[in-house]
Amino acid sequence: MIRVNLKENNNPIKFMKRLILVAQMLLSIICARAQQVGAVTLGQIPTIGISGSVSLHFISPEKISYVDLSSAALIGDLPEKNILRIKAIPDSIPSLIAGSDAGLVTIVGESFIAQYKLVFLKDSSTGQISTQIDILPVNMRPLDISGISLTHNDFKTNAFRLLNHQYKKSINKHSAFGISITVNQVFSLGDFVMLDLGFSNDTNLSFDVDELRFKIEDRKINKSTNLQSVEISPVYQLYPFERFKKSYRNIYAIKKATFPGDKIFNIELSEKQISGRNLSISLKYSEILKADTF
């Protein structure tokens, strides 16, 4: 406990020095406690100047997952997955000019959270009004979100590494109706499995993709029992997959899954409309266990 002897107020200068010292000690204790609980104060948040005549764009290095605007005088949208656009509601501009405080904007990416304090300025203050803000690492706080260990950029970077990786022999290939599916490579990346798949078309008809599905199924189907099938949805794919005329290659990432030896990992490709050009290719669990590691 900090105590101040009020009887010493006979010396005003000495008394004021003691009060300043006590105030500094209290402020230090408050800041230390705030740091211990991981608190962020308004004084630590960067300030951005905005106006009513231009929009403000925040550019994120990764996909934006969540945005919060603390002021009802502002509206925002995501014209792109990694760009946040904010502007003032026209009817609110007079009140913003009067009060200047435009509130806080909170931006959450796949692996970070960033906050900015917005201050509304008159259009004449062009030197202080921002139109574009890059969200830099210095303004990010890392997030540990359960179930997410890799960001979109992580997947993309490693997918290109896999495309450039030289392999001697493909793992498996299946052909039917002039269409082929090839499992070129299987790599392990953290809690995920990266699949390098190739597709080829030896016919003169383009293949319009309906679905590409990944399933864990029974190796042998017993007529007296129901087919046990578990579908697995990819968490990432490098390119859109809608049509291919001759050849196509793509990278997919799925969550690691364990399954017994009487099951197989099945990849099924089907064509749109009425077509018999549907085919599948399978992998044994042992082939996934042998996956190389980045």
mmCIF file of C-alpha atoms in Angstrom:
data_model
loop_
_atom_site.group_PDB
_atom_site.id
_atom_site.type_symbol
_atom_site.label_atom_id
_atom_site.label_comp_id
_atom_site.label_asym_id
_atom_site.label_seq_id
_atom_site.Cartn_x
_atom_site.Cartn_y
_atom_site.Cartn_z
ATOM 1 C CA MET A 1 0.000 0.000 0.000
ATOM 2 C CA ILE A 2 1.241 3.497 -0.883
ATOM 3 C CA ARG A 3 0.691 6.219 1.719
ATOM 4 C CA VAL A 4 1.101 9.991 1.570
ATOM 5 C CA ASN A 5 1.673 11.958 4.738
ATOM 6 C CA LEU A 6 -0.742 14.872 4.438
ATOM 7 C CA LYS A 7 0.939 16.614 7.356
ATOM 8 C CA GLU A 8 3.831 17.488 5.077
ATOM 9 C CA ASN A 9 1.663 19.868 3.074
ATOM 10 C CA ASN A 10 3.363 22.763 4.882
ATOM 11 C CA ASN A 11 5.933 22.515 2.094
ATOM 12 C CA PRO A 12 3.833 22.766 -1.120
ATOM 13 C CA ILE A 13 6.723 21.933 -3.481
ATOM 14 C CA LYS A 14 7.756 18.863 -1.534
ATOM 15 C CA PHE A 15 4.134 17.774 -1.247
ATOM 16 C CA MET A 16 3.532 18.096 -5.020
ATOM 17 C CA LYS A 17 6.664 16.093 -5.785
ATOM 18 C CA ARG A 18 5.408 13.320 -3.531
ATOM 19 C CA LEU A 19 2.014 13.363 -5.276
ATOM 20 C CA ILE A 20 3.659 13.146 -8.707
ATOM 21 C CA LEU A 21 5.845 10.268 -7.519
ATOM 22 C CA VAL A 22 2.803 8.411 -6.147
ATOM 23 C CA ALA A 23 0.886 8.979 -9.395
ATOM 24 C CA GLN A 24 3.798 7.601 -11.440
ATOM 25 C CA MET A 25 4.019 4.524 -9.195
ATOM 26 C CA LEU A 26 0.272 3.892 -9.500
ATOM 27 C CA LEU A 27 0.449 4.270 -13.281
ATOM 28 C CA SER A 28 3.338 1.804 -13.443
ATOM 29 C CA ILE A 29 1.372 -0.740 -11.379
ATOM 30 C CA ILE A 30 -1.707 -0.357 -13.606
ATOM 31 C CA CYS A 31 0.364 -0.793 -16.784
ATOM 32 C CA ALA A 32 2.160 -3.828 -15.347
ATOM 33 C CA ARG A 33 -1.149 -5.460 -14.405
ATOM 34 C CA ALA A 34 -2.595 -4.666 -17.844
ATOM 35 C CA GLN A 35 0.392 -6.366 -19.483
ATOM 36 C CA GLN A 36 0.002 -9.401 -17.219
ATOM 37 C CA VAL A 37 -3.574 -9.976 -18.410
ATOM 38 C CA GLY A 38 -2.657 -9.266 -22.038
ATOM 39 C CA ALA A 39 -4.696 -6.059 -22.227
ATOM 40 C CA VAL A 40 -4.361 -3.556 -25.071
ATOM 41 C CA THR A 41 -5.017 0.086 -24.215
ATOM 42 C CA LEU A 42 -6.308 2.813 -26.529
ATOM 43 C CA GLY A 43 -2.944 4.532 -26.272
ATOM 44 C CA GLN A 44 -1.255 1.524 -27.882
ATOM 45 C CA ILE A 45 -3.588 1.426 -30.897
ATOM 46 C CA PRO A 46 -2.426 3.311 -34.025
ATOM 47 C CA THR A 47 -4.587 6.254 -35.124
ATOM 48 C CA ILE A 48 -5.817 6.643 -38.696
ATOM 49 C CA GLY A 49 -7.314 9.827 -40.157
ATOM 50 C CA ILE A 50 -10.396 9.453 -42.386
ATOM 51 C CA SER A 51 -12.816 11.820 -44.141
ATOM 52 C CA GLY A 52 -16.219 11.774 -45.749
ATOM 53 C CA SER A 53 -14.998 12.309 -49.302
ATOM 54 C CA VAL A 54 -12.854 9.174 -49.724
ATOM 55 C CA SER A 55 -13.022 5.517 -48.750
ATOM 56 C CA LEU A 56 -10.387 3.892 -46.580
ATOM 57 C CA HIS A 57 -8.992 0.530 -47.676
ATOM 58 C CA PHE A 58 -7.190 -1.887 -45.349
ATOM 59 C CA ILE A 59 -5.026 -4.449 -47.174
ATOM 60 C CA SER A 60 -4.413 -7.673 -45.285
ATOM 61 C CA PRO A 61 -1.601 -10.149 -46.049
ATOM 62 C CA GLU A 62 -4.133 -12.983 -45.646
ATOM 63 C CA LYS A 63 -7.863 -13.623 -45.892
ATOM 64 C CA ILE A 64 -9.995 -11.443 -43.565
ATOM 65 C CA SER A 65 -12.271 -13.590 -41.388
ATOM 66 C CA TYR A 66 -14.015 -10.995 -39.191
ATOM 67 C CA VAL A 67 -14.476 -7.204 -38.979
ATOM 68 C CA ASP A 68 -15.995 -5.044 -36.252
ATOM 69 C CA LEU A 69 -16.776 -1.323 -36.543
ATOM 70 C CA SER A 70 -17.531 0.232 -33.170
ATOM 71 C CA SER A 71 -19.233 3.283 -34.712
ATOM 72 C CA ALA A 72 -22.657 3.141 -36.368
ATOM 73 C CA ALA A 73 -21.571 6.136 -38.464
ATOM 74 C CA LEU A 74 -19.337 3.910 -40.605
ATOM 75 C CA ILE A 75 -20.079 1.080 -43.017
ATOM 76 C CA GLY A 76 -17.692 -1.488 -44.456
ATOM 77 C CA ASP A 77 -17.503 -4.333 -46.932
ATOM 78 C CA LEU A 78 -14.995 -6.814 -48.357
ATOM 79 C CA PRO A 79 -14.586 -6.195 -52.126
ATOM 80 C CA GLU A 80 -11.826 -8.841 -52.030
ATOM 81 C CA LYS A 81 -11.033 -11.556 -49.500
ATOM 82 C CA ASN A 82 -8.070 -9.592 -48.156
ATOM 83 C CA ILE A 83 -9.346 -6.014 -48.588
ATOM 84 C CA LEU A 84 -11.623 -4.142 -46.173
ATOM 85 C CA ARG A 85 -13.282 -0.952 -47.460
ATOM 86 C CA ILE A 86 -14.659 1.562 -44.950
ATOM 87 C CA LYS A 87 -16.527 4.826 -45.544
ATOM 88 C CA ALA A 88 -18.679 7.223 -43.572
ATOM 89 C CA ILE A 89 -22.466 7.193 -43.884
ATOM 90 C CA PRO A 90 -23.346 10.579 -45.503
ATOM 91 C CA ASP A 91 -26.007 11.467 -42.893
ATOM 92 C CA SER A 92 -23.476 10.890 -40.104
ATOM 93 C CA ILE A 93 -20.738 13.161 -41.461
ATOM 94 C CA PRO A 94 -21.874 16.339 -39.547
ATOM 95 C CA SER A 95 -21.776 14.491 -36.210
ATOM 96 C CA LEU A 96 -18.408 12.962 -37.049
ATOM 97 C CA ILE A 97 -16.949 16.385 -37.838
ATOM 98 C CA ALA A 98 -18.250 17.721 -34.534
ATOM 99 C CA GLY A 99 -16.894 14.875 -32.443
ATOM 100 C CA SER A 100 -13.908 13.744 -34.584
ATOM 101 C CA ASP A 101 -13.838 10.328 -32.872
ATOM 102 C CA ALA A 102 -14.930 7.682 -35.428
ATOM 103 C CA GLY A 103 -14.420 4.678 -33.151
ATOM 104 C CA LEU A 104 -12.351 1.528 -33.543
ATOM 105 C CA VAL A 105 -12.030 -0.948 -36.393
ATOM 106 C CA THR A 106 -11.052 -4.515 -35.497
ATOM 107 C CA ILE A 107 -9.774 -6.794 -38.253
ATOM 108 C CA VAL A 108 -9.232 -10.516 -37.746
ATOM 109 C CA GLY A 109 -7.318 -12.616 -40.259
ATOM 110 C CA GLU A 110 -6.611 -16.322 -40.240
ATOM 111 C CA SER A 111 -3.730 -15.937 -37.784
ATOM 112 C CA PHE A 112 -3.848 -12.363 -36.412
ATOM 113 C CA ILE A 113 -5.977 -9.578 -34.945
ATOM 114 C CA ALA A 114 -5.328 -5.877 -35.605
ATOM 115 C CA GLN A 115 -7.069 -2.747 -34.290
ATOM 116 C CA TYR A 116 -7.013 0.884 -35.418
ATOM 117 C CA LYS A 117 -8.479 4.035 -33.890
ATOM 118 C CA LEU A 118 -10.253 6.174 -36.499
ATOM 119 C CA VAL A 119 -10.339 9.958 -36.301
ATOM 120 C CA PHE A 120 -12.590 11.951 -38.633
ATOM 121 C CA LEU A 121 -10.897 14.953 -40.254
ATOM 122 C CA LYS A 122 -12.084 17.762 -42.516
ATOM 123 C CA ASP A 123 -11.359 17.360 -46.217
ATOM 124 C CA SER A 124 -8.855 20.215 -46.023
ATOM 125 C CA SER A 125 -6.513 18.054 -43.892
ATOM 126 C CA THR A 126 -5.299 16.113 -46.921
ATOM 127 C CA GLY A 127 -1.874 15.463 -45.422
ATOM 128 C CA GLN A 128 -3.390 13.489 -42.518
ATOM 129 C CA ILE A 129 -6.195 11.625 -44.302
ATOM 130 C CA SER A 130 -5.397 8.023 -45.231
ATOM 131 C CA THR A 131 -6.898 6.206 -48.183
ATOM 132 C CA GLN A 132 -4.940 2.944 -47.999
ATOM 133 C CA ILE A 133 -3.458 1.078 -45.020
ATOM 134 C CA ASP A 134 -1.264 -2.015 -45.219
ATOM 135 C CA ILE A 135 -1.771 -4.196 -42.137
ATOM 136 C CA LEU A 136 1.831 -4.682 -41.061
ATOM 137 C CA PRO A 137 3.257 -7.269 -38.623
ATOM 138 C CA VAL A 138 4.017 -4.532 -36.083
ATOM 139 C CA ASN A 139 0.249 -3.921 -35.705
ATOM 140 C CA MET A 140 -0.754 -7.611 -35.579
ATOM 141 C CA ARG A 141 -1.327 -9.766 -32.526
ATOM 142 C CA PRO A 142 -1.075 -13.508 -33.234
ATOM 143 C CA LEU A 143 -4.100 -15.713 -32.731
ATOM 144 C CA ASP A 144 -4.158 -19.344 -31.706
ATOM 145 C CA ILE A 145 -7.455 -20.529 -33.170
ATOM 146 C CA SER A 146 -8.303 -24.131 -32.384
ATOM 147 C CA GLY A 147 -8.448 -26.268 -35.506
ATOM 148 C CA ILE A 148 -6.503 -23.838 -37.706
ATOM 149 C CA SER A 149 -2.753 -24.446 -37.951
ATOM 150 C CA LEU A 150 -2.048 -23.191 -41.477
ATOM 151 C CA THR A 151 -3.214 -20.074 -43.281
ATOM 152 C CA HIS A 152 -4.349 -19.771 -46.895
ATOM 153 C CA ASN A 153 -0.948 -18.317 -47.793
ATOM 154 C CA ASP A 154 0.818 -21.255 -46.114
ATOM 155 C CA PHE A 155 -1.168 -23.714 -48.209
ATOM 156 C CA LYS A 156 -0.561 -21.723 -51.388
ATOM 157 C CA THR A 157 3.199 -21.477 -50.821
ATOM 158 C CA ASN A 158 3.566 -25.199 -50.163
ATOM 159 C CA ALA A 159 1.260 -26.107 -53.057
ATOM 160 C CA PHE A 160 3.604 -24.311 -55.469
ATOM 161 C CA ARG A 161 6.554 -26.068 -53.840
ATOM 162 C CA LEU A 162 4.828 -29.364 -54.541
ATOM 163 C CA LEU A 163 4.175 -28.410 -58.182
ATOM 164 C CA ASN A 164 7.875 -27.631 -58.642
ATOM 165 C CA HIS A 165 9.012 -30.791 -56.877
ATOM 166 C CA GLN A 166 10.563 -33.338 -59.235
ATOM 167 C CA TYR A 167 9.184 -36.854 -58.785
ATOM 168 C CA LYS A 168 10.414 -40.001 -60.517
ATOM 169 C CA LYS A 169 7.239 -42.090 -60.601
ATOM 170 C CA SER A 170 3.554 -41.464 -59.921
ATOM 171 C CA ILE A 171 1.894 -43.342 -57.050
ATOM 172 C CA ASN A 172 -1.201 -44.565 -58.882
ATOM 173 C CA LYS A 173 -3.093 -44.072 -62.155
ATOM 174 C CA HIS A 174 -6.464 -45.111 -63.510
ATOM 175 C CA SER A 175 -7.949 -44.606 -66.991
ATOM 176 C CA ALA A 176 -11.427 -45.090 -68.438
ATOM 177 C CA PHE A 177 -13.441 -43.541 -71.310
ATOM 178 C CA GLY A 178 -10.348 -41.694 -72.521
ATOM 179 C CA ILE A 179 -9.989 -39.918 -69.154
ATOM 180 C CA SER A 180 -7.149 -40.524 -66.696
ATOM 181 C CA ILE A 181 -6.573 -39.655 -63.028
ATOM 182 C CA THR A 182 -3.035 -39.793 -61.691
ATOM 183 C CA VAL A 183 -1.874 -39.447 -58.094
ATOM 184 C CA ASN A 184 1.519 -37.859 -58.709
ATOM 185 C CA GLN A 185 2.674 -37.215 -55.143
ATOM 186 C CA VAL A 186 1.454 -37.331 -51.555
ATOM 187 C CA PHE A 187 3.087 -35.059 -48.975
ATOM 188 C CA SER A 188 2.525 -34.541 -45.275
ATOM 189 C CA LEU A 189 2.322 -30.946 -44.024
ATOM 190 C CA GLY A 190 1.636 -30.548 -40.301
ATOM 191 C CA ASP A 191 -1.845 -31.901 -39.633
ATOM 192 C CA PHE A 192 -2.654 -32.073 -43.343
ATOM 193 C CA VAL A 193 -2.037 -34.295 -46.360
ATOM 194 C CA MET A 194 -1.223 -32.608 -49.671
ATOM 195 C CA LEU A 195 -2.362 -34.468 -52.797
ATOM 196 C CA ASP A 196 -0.817 -33.742 -56.197
ATOM 197 C CA LEU A 197 -3.376 -34.928 -58.769
ATOM 198 C CA GLY A 198 -3.135 -34.990 -62.561
ATOM 199 C CA PHE A 199 -6.000 -35.300 -65.043
ATOM 200 C CA SER A 200 -5.775 -36.002 -68.781
ATOM 201 C CA ASN A 201 -8.292 -36.209 -71.603
ATOM 202 C CA ASP A 202 -7.432 -38.185 -74.731
ATOM 203 C CA THR A 203 -10.802 -37.503 -76.395
ATOM 204 C CA ASN A 204 -11.967 -34.522 -78.438
ATOM 205 C CA LEU A 205 -14.714 -33.693 -75.929
ATOM 206 C CA SER A 206 -13.951 -31.312 -73.074
ATOM 207 C CA PHE A 207 -14.600 -32.736 -69.626
ATOM 208 C CA ASP A 208 -16.955 -30.505 -67.593
ATOM 209 C CA VAL A 209 -16.360 -31.372 -63.971
ATOM 210 C CA ASP A 210 -19.397 -31.999 -61.807
ATOM 211 C CA GLU A 211 -17.682 -33.174 -58.616
ATOM 212 C CA LEU A 212 -14.330 -34.347 -57.324
ATOM 213 C CA ARG A 213 -14.947 -36.236 -54.083
ATOM 214 C CA PHE A 214 -12.648 -37.772 -51.496
ATOM 215 C CA LYS A 215 -13.952 -40.711 -49.461
ATOM 216 C CA ILE A 216 -12.825 -43.382 -47.023
ATOM 217 C CA GLU A 217 -14.666 -46.576 -48.001
ATOM 218 C CA ASP A 218 -14.684 -50.312 -47.437
ATOM 219 C CA ARG A 219 -12.086 -52.172 -49.496
ATOM 220 C CA LYS A 220 -14.464 -55.095 -50.061
ATOM 221 C CA ILE A 221 -18.229 -54.700 -50.263
ATOM 222 C CA ASN A 222 -20.217 -57.428 -48.581
ATOM 223 C CA LYS A 223 -23.736 -57.715 -50.003
ATOM 224 C CA SER A 224 -25.119 -58.539 -46.566
ATOM 225 C CA THR A 225 -23.873 -55.290 -45.011
ATOM 226 C CA ASN A 226 -24.286 -51.620 -45.802
ATOM 227 C CA LEU A 227 -21.448 -49.779 -47.481
ATOM 228 C CA GLN A 228 -19.491 -47.728 -44.925
ATOM 229 C CA SER A 229 -18.381 -44.460 -46.523
ATOM 230 C CA VAL A 230 -17.005 -41.275 -44.958
ATOM 231 C CA GLU A 231 -16.584 -38.235 -47.192
ATOM 232 C CA ILE A 232 -13.705 -35.836 -46.567
ATOM 233 C CA SER A 233 -13.889 -32.267 -47.858
ATOM 234 C CA PRO A 234 -10.624 -30.580 -48.917
ATOM 235 C CA VAL A 235 -9.632 -27.606 -46.778
ATOM 236 C CA TYR A 236 -7.707 -26.094 -49.702
ATOM 237 C CA GLN A 237 -7.266 -26.441 -53.463
ATOM 238 C CA LEU A 238 -4.753 -24.464 -55.498
ATOM 239 C CA TYR A 239 -6.814 -23.835 -58.653
ATOM 240 C CA PRO A 240 -10.541 -23.895 -59.467
ATOM 241 C CA PHE A 241 -11.478 -27.176 -61.138
ATOM 242 C CA GLU A 242 -14.342 -26.804 -63.612
ATOM 243 C CA ARG A 243 -13.201 -28.080 -67.018
ATOM 244 C CA PHE A 244 -10.190 -29.536 -68.786
ATOM 245 C CA LYS A 245 -9.647 -30.218 -72.498
ATOM 246 C CA LYS A 246 -6.378 -32.149 -72.531
ATOM 247 C CA SER A 247 -4.405 -32.054 -69.295
ATOM 248 C CA TYR A 248 -4.808 -30.494 -65.876
ATOM 249 C CA ARG A 249 -2.950 -30.598 -62.575
ATOM 250 C CA ASN A 250 -4.084 -29.427 -59.157
ATOM 251 C CA ILE A 251 -3.073 -29.588 -55.490
ATOM 252 C CA TYR A 252 -5.512 -30.458 -52.693
ATOM 253 C CA ALA A 253 -5.098 -30.412 -48.920
ATOM 254 C CA ILE A 254 -7.138 -32.602 -46.586
ATOM 255 C CA LYS A 255 -7.048 -33.131 -42.834
ATOM 256 C CA LYS A 256 -5.092 -36.160 -41.743
ATOM 257 C CA ALA A 257 -7.318 -39.143 -41.069
ATOM 258 C CA THR A 258 -6.504 -42.626 -39.853
ATOM 259 C CA PHE A 259 -8.415 -45.656 -41.111
ATOM 260 C CA PRO A 260 -7.938 -49.437 -40.767
ATOM 261 C CA GLY A 261 -6.481 -51.740 -43.392
ATOM 262 C CA ASP A 262 -9.891 -52.879 -44.637
ATOM 263 C CA LYS A 263 -10.602 -49.325 -45.835
ATOM 264 C CA ILE A 264 -9.294 -47.393 -48.821
ATOM 265 C CA PHE A 265 -9.010 -43.709 -49.676
ATOM 266 C CA ASN A 266 -11.071 -43.157 -52.806
ATOM 267 C CA ILE A 267 -10.950 -40.204 -55.230
ATOM 268 C CA GLU A 268 -14.009 -39.929 -57.483
ATOM 269 C CA LEU A 269 -14.373 -37.726 -60.570
ATOM 270 C CA SER A 270 -17.772 -37.213 -62.235
ATOM 271 C CA GLU A 271 -18.875 -35.248 -65.281
ATOM 272 C CA LYS A 272 -21.819 -32.861 -65.529
ATOM 273 C CA GLN A 273 -25.091 -33.638 -67.293
ATOM 274 C CA ILE A 274 -25.882 -37.144 -68.572
ATOM 275 C CA SER A 275 -22.548 -38.844 -68.960
ATOM 276 C CA GLY A 276 -20.944 -42.182 -68.257
ATOM 277 C CA ARG A 277 -17.500 -40.631 -67.945
ATOM 278 C CA ASN A 278 -17.202 -41.141 -64.204
ATOM 279 C CA LEU A 279 -14.116 -42.771 -62.763
ATOM 280 C CA SER A 280 -12.269 -43.212 -59.497
ATOM 281 C CA ILE A 281 -8.828 -44.025 -58.143
ATOM 282 C CA SER A 282 -7.900 -45.336 -54.721
ATOM 283 C CA LEU A 283 -4.973 -45.200 -52.313
ATOM 284 C CA LYS A 284 -4.083 -47.667 -49.600
ATOM 285 C CA TYR A 285 -3.509 -46.378 -46.100
ATOM 286 C CA SER A 286 0.104 -47.538 -46.365
ATOM 287 C CA GLU A 287 0.611 -45.239 -49.368
ATOM 288 C CA ILE A 288 -0.556 -42.260 -47.311
ATOM 289 C CA LEU A 289 1.660 -43.323 -44.388
ATOM 290 C CA LYS A 290 4.643 -43.237 -46.755
ATOM 291 C CA ALA A 291 3.942 -39.605 -47.654
ATOM 292 C CA ASP A 292 7.035 -37.411 -47.797
ATOM 293 C CA THR A 293 7.310 -34.453 -45.415
ATOM 294 C CA PHE A 294 8.046 -30.881 -46.402
#
